[in-house]
mmCIF file of C-alpha atoms in Angstrom:
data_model
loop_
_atom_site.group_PDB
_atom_site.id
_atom_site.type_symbol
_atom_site.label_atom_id
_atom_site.label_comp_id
_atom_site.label_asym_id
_atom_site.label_seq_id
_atom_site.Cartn_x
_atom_site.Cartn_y
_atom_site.Cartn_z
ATOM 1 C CA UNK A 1118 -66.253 26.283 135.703
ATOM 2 C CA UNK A 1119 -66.467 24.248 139.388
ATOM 3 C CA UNK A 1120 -65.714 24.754 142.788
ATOM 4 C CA UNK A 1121 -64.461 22.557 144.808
ATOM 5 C CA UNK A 1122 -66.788 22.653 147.491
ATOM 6 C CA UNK A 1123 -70.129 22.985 145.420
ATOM 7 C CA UNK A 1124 -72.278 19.841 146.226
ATOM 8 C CA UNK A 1125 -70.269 18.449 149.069
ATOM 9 C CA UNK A 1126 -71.824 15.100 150.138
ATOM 10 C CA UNK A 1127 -72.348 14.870 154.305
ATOM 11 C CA UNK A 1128 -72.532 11.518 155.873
ATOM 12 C CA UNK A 1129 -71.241 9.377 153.086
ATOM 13 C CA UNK A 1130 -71.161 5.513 153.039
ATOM 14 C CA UNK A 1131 -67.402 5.764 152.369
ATOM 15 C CA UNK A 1132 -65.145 8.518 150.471
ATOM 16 C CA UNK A 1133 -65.936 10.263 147.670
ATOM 17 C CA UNK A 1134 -63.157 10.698 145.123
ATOM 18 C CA UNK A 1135 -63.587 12.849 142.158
ATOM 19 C CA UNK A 1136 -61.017 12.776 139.321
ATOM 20 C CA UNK A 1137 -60.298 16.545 138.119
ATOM 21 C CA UNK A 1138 -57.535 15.964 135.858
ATOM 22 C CA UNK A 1139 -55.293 13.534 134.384
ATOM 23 C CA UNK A 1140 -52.358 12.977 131.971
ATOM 24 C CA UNK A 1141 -49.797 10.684 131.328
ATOM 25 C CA UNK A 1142 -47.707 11.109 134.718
ATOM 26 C CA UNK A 1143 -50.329 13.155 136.851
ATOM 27 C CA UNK A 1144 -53.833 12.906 138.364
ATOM 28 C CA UNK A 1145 -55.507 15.561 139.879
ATOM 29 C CA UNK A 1146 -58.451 14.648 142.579
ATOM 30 C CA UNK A 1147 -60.689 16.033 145.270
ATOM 31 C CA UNK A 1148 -61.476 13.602 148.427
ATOM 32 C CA UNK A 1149 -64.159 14.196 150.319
ATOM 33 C CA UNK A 1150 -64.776 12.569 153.796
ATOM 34 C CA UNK A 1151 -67.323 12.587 156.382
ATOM 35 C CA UNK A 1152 -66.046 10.434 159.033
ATOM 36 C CA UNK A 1153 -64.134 8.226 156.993
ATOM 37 C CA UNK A 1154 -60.796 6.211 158.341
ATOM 38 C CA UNK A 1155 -57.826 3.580 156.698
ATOM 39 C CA UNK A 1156 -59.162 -0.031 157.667
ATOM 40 C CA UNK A 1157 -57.454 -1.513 160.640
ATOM 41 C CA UNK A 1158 -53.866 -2.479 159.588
ATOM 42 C CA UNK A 1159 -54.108 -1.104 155.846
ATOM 43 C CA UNK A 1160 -51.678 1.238 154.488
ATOM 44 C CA UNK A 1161 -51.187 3.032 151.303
ATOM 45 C CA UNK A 1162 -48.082 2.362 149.589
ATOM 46 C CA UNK A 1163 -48.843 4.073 146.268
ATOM 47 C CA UNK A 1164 -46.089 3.897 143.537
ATOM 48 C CA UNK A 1165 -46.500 7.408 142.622
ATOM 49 C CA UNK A 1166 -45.436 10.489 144.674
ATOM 50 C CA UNK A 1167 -48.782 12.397 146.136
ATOM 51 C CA UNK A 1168 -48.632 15.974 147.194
ATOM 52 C CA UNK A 1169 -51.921 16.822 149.217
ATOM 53 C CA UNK A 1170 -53.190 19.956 150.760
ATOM 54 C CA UNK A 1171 -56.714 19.661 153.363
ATOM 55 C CA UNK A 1172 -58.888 22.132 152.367
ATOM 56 C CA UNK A 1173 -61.682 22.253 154.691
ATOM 57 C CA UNK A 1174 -62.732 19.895 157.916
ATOM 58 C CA UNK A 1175 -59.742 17.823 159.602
ATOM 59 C CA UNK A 1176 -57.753 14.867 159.539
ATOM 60 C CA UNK A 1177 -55.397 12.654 161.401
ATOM 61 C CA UNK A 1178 -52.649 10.364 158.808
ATOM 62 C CA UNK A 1179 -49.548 8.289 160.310
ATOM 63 C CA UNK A 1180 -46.930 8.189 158.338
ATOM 64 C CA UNK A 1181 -44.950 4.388 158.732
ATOM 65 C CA UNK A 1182 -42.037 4.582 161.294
ATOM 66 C CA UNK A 1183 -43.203 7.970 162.733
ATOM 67 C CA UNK A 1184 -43.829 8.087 166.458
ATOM 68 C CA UNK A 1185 -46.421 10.796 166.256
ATOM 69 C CA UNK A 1186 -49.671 11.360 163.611
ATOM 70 C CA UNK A 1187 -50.191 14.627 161.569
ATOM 71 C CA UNK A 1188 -53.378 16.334 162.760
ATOM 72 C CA UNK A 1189 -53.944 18.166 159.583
ATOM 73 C CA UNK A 1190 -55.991 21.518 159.449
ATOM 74 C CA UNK A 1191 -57.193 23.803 156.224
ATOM 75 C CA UNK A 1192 -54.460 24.894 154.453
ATOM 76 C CA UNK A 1193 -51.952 22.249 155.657
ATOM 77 C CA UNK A 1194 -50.052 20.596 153.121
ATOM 78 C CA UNK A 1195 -47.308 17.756 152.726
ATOM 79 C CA UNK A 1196 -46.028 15.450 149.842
ATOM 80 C CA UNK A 1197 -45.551 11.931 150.331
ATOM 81 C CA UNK A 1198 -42.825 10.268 148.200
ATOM 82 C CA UNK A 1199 -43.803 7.406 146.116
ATOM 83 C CA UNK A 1200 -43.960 4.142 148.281
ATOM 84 C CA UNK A 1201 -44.293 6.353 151.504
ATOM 85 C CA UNK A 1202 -46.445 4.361 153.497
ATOM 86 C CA UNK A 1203 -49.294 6.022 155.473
ATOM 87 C CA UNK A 1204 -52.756 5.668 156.494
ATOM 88 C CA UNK A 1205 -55.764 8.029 157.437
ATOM 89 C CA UNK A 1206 -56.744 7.763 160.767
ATOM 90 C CA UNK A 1207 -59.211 10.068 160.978
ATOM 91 C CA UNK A 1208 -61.655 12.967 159.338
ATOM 92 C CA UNK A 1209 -63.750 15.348 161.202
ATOM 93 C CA UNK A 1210 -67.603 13.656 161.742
ATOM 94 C CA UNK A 1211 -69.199 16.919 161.832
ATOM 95 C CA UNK A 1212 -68.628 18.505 158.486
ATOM 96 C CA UNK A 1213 -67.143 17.293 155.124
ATOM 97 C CA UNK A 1214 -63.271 16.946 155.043
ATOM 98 C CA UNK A 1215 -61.955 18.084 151.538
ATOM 99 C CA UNK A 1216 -58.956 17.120 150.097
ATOM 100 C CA UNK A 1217 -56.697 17.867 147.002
ATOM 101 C CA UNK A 1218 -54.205 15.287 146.015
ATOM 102 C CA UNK A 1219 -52.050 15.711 143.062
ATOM 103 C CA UNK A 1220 -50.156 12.059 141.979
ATOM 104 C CA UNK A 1221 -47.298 12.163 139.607
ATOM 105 C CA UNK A 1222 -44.072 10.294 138.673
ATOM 106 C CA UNK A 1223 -40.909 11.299 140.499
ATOM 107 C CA UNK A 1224 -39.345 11.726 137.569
ATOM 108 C CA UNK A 1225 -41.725 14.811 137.312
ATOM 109 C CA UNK A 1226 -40.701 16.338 140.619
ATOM 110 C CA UNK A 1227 -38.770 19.261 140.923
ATOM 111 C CA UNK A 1228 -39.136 21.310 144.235
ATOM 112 C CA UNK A 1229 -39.928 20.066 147.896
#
């Protein structure tokens, strides 16, 4: 058994992503940040849907076409349809910023 905040890394070069679990239409992983943000004018546009919950520390993401960014908090959740473009625009400096992100096929969705 694991946790998912044994070991966390502080002060990392870049993000840490950690696979937990994959199949044919899912992948399972936890994201850790210390600081981290998107490049300047890079967006994700991922072809599979990604449902992701913040665990611990913060973050900021901008969603394309949205006036305002999500400050995220623990516990705060959202899923982002495939091709949804968005970026990270900022984690918390101070302490590690823990993510879980859960990718899968549309076709696979069935609740909001």
């Amino acid at each position: 058994m694991r946790n998912l905040f044994d070991d966390l890394p502080h002060d990392l070069p870049e993000e840490l992503t950690d696979v937990l679990a994959e199949g044919e239409r899912v992948r399972i992983e936890r994201i850790v940040s210390t600081g981290q943000a998107s490049p300047e004018n890079f967006w994700y546009d991922q072809p599979q849907a990604e449902w992701v919950v913040l665990l611990a520390g913060s973050a900021t993401l901008r969603l394309e076409g949205e006036p305002q960014p999500l400050t995220l908090q623990p516990g705060d959740h959202l899923l982002l349809p495939a091709g949804r473009r968005h970026r990270v625009e900022r984690t918390s400096p101070d302490e590690p910023t823990v993510w879980l992100c859960v990718f899968f096929d549309e076709s696979a969705r069935t609740t909001e």
